[in-house]
PDB file of C-alpha atoms in Angstrom:
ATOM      1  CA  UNK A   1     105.333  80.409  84.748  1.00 65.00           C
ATOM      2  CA  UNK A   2     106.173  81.705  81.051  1.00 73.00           C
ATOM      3  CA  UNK A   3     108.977  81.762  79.669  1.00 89.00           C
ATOM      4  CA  UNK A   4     109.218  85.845  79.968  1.00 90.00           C
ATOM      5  CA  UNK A   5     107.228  86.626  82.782  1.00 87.00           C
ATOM      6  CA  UNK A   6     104.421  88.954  81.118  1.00 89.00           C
ATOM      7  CA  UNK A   7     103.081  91.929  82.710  1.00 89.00           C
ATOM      8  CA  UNK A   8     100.788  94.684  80.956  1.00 93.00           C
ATOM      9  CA  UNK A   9     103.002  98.068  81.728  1.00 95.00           C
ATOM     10  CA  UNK A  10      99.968 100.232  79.186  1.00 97.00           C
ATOM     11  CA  UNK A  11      97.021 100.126  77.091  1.00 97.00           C
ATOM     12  CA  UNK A  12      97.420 102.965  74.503  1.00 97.00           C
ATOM     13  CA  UNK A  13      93.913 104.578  73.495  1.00 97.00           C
ATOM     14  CA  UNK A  14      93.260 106.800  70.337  1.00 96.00           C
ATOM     15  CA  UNK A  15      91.662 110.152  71.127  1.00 96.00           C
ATOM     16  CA  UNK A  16      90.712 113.134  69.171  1.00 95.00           C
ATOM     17  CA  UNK A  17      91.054 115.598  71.614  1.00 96.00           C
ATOM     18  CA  UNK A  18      93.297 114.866  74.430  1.00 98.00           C
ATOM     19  CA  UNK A  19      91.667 117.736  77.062  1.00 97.00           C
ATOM     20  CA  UNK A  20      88.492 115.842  76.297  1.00 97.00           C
ATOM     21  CA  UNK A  21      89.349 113.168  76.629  1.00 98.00           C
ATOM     22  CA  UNK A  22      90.661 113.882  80.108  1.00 98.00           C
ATOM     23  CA  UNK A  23      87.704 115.488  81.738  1.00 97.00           C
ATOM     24  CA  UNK A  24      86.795 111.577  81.717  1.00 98.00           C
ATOM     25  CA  UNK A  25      89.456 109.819  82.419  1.00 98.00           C
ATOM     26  CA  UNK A  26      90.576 112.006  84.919  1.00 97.00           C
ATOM     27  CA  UNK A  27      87.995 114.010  86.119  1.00 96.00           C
ATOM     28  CA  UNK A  28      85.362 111.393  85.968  1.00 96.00           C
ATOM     29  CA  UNK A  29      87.059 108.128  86.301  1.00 97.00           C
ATOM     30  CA  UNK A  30      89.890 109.610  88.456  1.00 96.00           C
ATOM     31  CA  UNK A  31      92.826 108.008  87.009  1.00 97.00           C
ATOM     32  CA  UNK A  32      96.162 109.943  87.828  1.00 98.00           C
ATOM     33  CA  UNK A  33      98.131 112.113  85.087  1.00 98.00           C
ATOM     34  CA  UNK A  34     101.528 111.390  85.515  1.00 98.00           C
ATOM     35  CA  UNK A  35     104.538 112.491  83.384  1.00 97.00           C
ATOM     36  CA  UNK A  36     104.631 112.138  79.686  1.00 98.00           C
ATOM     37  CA  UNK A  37     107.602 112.583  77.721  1.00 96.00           C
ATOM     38  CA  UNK A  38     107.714 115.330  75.152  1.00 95.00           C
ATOM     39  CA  UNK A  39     106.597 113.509  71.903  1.00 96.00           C
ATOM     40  CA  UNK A  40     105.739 114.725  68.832  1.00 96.00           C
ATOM     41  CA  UNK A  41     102.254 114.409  69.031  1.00 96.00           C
ATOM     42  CA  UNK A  42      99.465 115.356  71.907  1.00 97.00           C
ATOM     43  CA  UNK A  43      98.554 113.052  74.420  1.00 98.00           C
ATOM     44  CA  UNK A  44      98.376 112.268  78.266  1.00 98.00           C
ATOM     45  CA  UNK A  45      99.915 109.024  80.445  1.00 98.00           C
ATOM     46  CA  UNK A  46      97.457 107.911  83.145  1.00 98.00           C
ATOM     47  CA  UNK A  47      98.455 105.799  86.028  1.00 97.00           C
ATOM     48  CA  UNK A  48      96.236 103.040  87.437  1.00 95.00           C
ATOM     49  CA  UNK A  49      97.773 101.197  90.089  1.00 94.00           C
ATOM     50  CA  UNK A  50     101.379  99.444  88.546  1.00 95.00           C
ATOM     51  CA  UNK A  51     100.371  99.832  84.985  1.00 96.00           C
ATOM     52  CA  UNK A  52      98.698 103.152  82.617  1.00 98.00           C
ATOM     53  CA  UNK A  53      96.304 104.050  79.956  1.00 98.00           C
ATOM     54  CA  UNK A  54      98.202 106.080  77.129  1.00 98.00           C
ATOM     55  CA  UNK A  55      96.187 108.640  75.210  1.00 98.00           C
ATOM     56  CA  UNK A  56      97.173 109.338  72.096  1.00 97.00           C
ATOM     57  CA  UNK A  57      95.656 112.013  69.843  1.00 97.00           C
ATOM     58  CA  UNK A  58      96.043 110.957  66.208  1.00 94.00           C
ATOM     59  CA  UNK A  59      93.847 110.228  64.081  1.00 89.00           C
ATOM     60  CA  UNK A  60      91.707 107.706  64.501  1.00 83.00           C
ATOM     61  CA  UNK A  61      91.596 104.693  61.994  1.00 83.00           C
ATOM     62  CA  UNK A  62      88.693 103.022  62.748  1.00 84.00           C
ATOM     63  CA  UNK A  63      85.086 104.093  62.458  1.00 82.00           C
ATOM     64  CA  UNK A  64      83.414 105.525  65.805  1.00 81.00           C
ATOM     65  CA  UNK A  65      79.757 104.514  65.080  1.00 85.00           C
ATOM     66  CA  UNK A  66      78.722 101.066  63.899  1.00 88.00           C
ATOM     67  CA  UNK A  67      80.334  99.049  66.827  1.00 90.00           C
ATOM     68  CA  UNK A  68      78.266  97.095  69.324  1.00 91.00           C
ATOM     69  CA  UNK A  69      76.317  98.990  72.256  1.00 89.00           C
ATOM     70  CA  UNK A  70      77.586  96.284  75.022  1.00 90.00           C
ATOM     71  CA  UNK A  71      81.814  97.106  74.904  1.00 92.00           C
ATOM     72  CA  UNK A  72      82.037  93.155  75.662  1.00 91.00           C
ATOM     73  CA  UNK A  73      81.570  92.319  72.240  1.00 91.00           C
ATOM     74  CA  UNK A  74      84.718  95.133  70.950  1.00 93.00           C
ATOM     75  CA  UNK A  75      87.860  95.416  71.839  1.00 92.00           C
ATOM     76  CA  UNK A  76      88.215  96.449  74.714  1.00 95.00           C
ATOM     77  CA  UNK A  77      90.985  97.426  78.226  1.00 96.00           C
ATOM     78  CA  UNK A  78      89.184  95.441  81.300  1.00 96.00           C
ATOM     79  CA  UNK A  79      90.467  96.677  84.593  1.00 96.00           C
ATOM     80  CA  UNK A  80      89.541  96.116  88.492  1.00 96.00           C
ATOM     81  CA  UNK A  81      88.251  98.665  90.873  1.00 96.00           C
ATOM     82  CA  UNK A  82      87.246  98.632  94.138  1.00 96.00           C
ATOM     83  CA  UNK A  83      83.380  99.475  93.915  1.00 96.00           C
ATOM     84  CA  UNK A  84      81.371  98.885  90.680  1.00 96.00           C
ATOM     85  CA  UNK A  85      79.006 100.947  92.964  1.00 95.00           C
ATOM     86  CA  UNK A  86      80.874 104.011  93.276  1.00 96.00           C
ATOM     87  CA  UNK A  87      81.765 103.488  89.800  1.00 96.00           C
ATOM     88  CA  UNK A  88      78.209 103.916  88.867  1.00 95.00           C
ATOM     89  CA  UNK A  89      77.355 107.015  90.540  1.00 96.00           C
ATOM     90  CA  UNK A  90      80.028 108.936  89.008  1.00 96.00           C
ATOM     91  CA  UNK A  91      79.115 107.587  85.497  1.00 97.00           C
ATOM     92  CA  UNK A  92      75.539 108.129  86.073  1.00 97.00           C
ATOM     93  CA  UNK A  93      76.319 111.820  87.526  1.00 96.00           C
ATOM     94  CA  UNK A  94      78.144 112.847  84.328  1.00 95.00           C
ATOM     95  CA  UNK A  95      75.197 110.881  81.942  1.00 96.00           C
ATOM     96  CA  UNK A  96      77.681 108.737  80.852  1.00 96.00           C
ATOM     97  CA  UNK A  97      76.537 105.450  79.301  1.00 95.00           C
ATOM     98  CA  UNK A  98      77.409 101.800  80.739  1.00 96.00           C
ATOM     99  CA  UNK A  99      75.845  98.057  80.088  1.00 96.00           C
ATOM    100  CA  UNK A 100      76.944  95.589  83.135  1.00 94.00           C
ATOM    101  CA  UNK A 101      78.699  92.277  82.387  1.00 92.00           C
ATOM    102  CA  UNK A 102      76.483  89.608  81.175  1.00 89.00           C
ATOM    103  CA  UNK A 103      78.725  87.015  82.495  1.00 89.00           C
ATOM    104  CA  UNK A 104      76.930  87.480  85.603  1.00 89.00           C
ATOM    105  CA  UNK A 105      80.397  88.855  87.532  1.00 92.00           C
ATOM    106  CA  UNK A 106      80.120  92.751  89.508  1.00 96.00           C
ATOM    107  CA  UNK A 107      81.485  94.505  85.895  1.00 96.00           C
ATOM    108  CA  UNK A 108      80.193  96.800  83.490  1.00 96.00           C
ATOM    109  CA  UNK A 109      81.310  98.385  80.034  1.00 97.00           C
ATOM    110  CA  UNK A 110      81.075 102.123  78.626  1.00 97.00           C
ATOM    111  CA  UNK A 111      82.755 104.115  75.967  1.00 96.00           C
ATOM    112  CA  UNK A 112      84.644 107.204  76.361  1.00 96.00           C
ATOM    113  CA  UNK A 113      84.165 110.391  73.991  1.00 93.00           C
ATOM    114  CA  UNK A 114      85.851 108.470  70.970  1.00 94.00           C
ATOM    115  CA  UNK A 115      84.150 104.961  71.058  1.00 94.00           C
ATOM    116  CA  UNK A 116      86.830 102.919  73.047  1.00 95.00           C
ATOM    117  CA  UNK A 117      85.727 100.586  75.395  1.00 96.00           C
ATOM    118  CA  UNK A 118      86.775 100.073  78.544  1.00 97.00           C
ATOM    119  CA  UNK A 119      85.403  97.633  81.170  1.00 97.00           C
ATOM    120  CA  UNK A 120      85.962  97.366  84.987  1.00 97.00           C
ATOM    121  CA  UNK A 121      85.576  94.270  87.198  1.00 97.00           C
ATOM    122  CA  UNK A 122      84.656  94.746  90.875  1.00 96.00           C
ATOM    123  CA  UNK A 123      87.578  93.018  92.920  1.00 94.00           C
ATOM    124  CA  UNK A 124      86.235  90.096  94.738  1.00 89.00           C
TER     125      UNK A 124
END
């Protein structure tokens, strides 16, 4: 064991518009909105199982075009779901983009509406 005990509690994602933004996370990838303290900036806290996605809408420092098609090769927030299959007929439904894992595991990659990566590992 470490000496602290690690655990992820978030990933914190830069958005440009946090409604957007949303409609995906939310509405396509149905992650739960759950309470967000009143900061001084918009945004939205997502819960996925013990630990949550942050949105954050500032402005975005790095470029949004340029970075590699597969999300493998970028940084990227890797999480596991139940059904990579499910998983693809929602993302497919909505015409949203994915490349699967060429590690040869049940995973794929996509982007959301502002070019962050996110890829999700069937559980075994």
């Amino acid at each position: 064991m470490s000496k602290h005990n690690f655990t992820i509690h978030h990933a914190s994602l830069i958005v440009s518009d946090t409604e957007q933004s949303l409609l995906f996370y939310r509405d396509v990838l149905g992650m739960e909105q759950t309470e967000r303290p009143n900061l001084p900036f918009p945004g939205a806290w997502l819960q996925i199982g013990a630990q949550q996605i942050h949105l954050l809408e500032l402005d975005n420092p790095d470029p949004t075009t340029g970075r590699p098609t597969h999300g493998g090769r970028d940084r990227h927030v890797a999480m596991h779901i139940d059904s990579i299959d499910v998983l693809l007929e929602d993302l497919e439904r909505t015409g949203t983009a994915y490349t699967v894992s060429i590690s040869g595991r049940k995973a794929l990659f996509c982007r959301d509406r502002d070019g962050n990566a996110l890829e999700f590992i069937e559980r075994p």
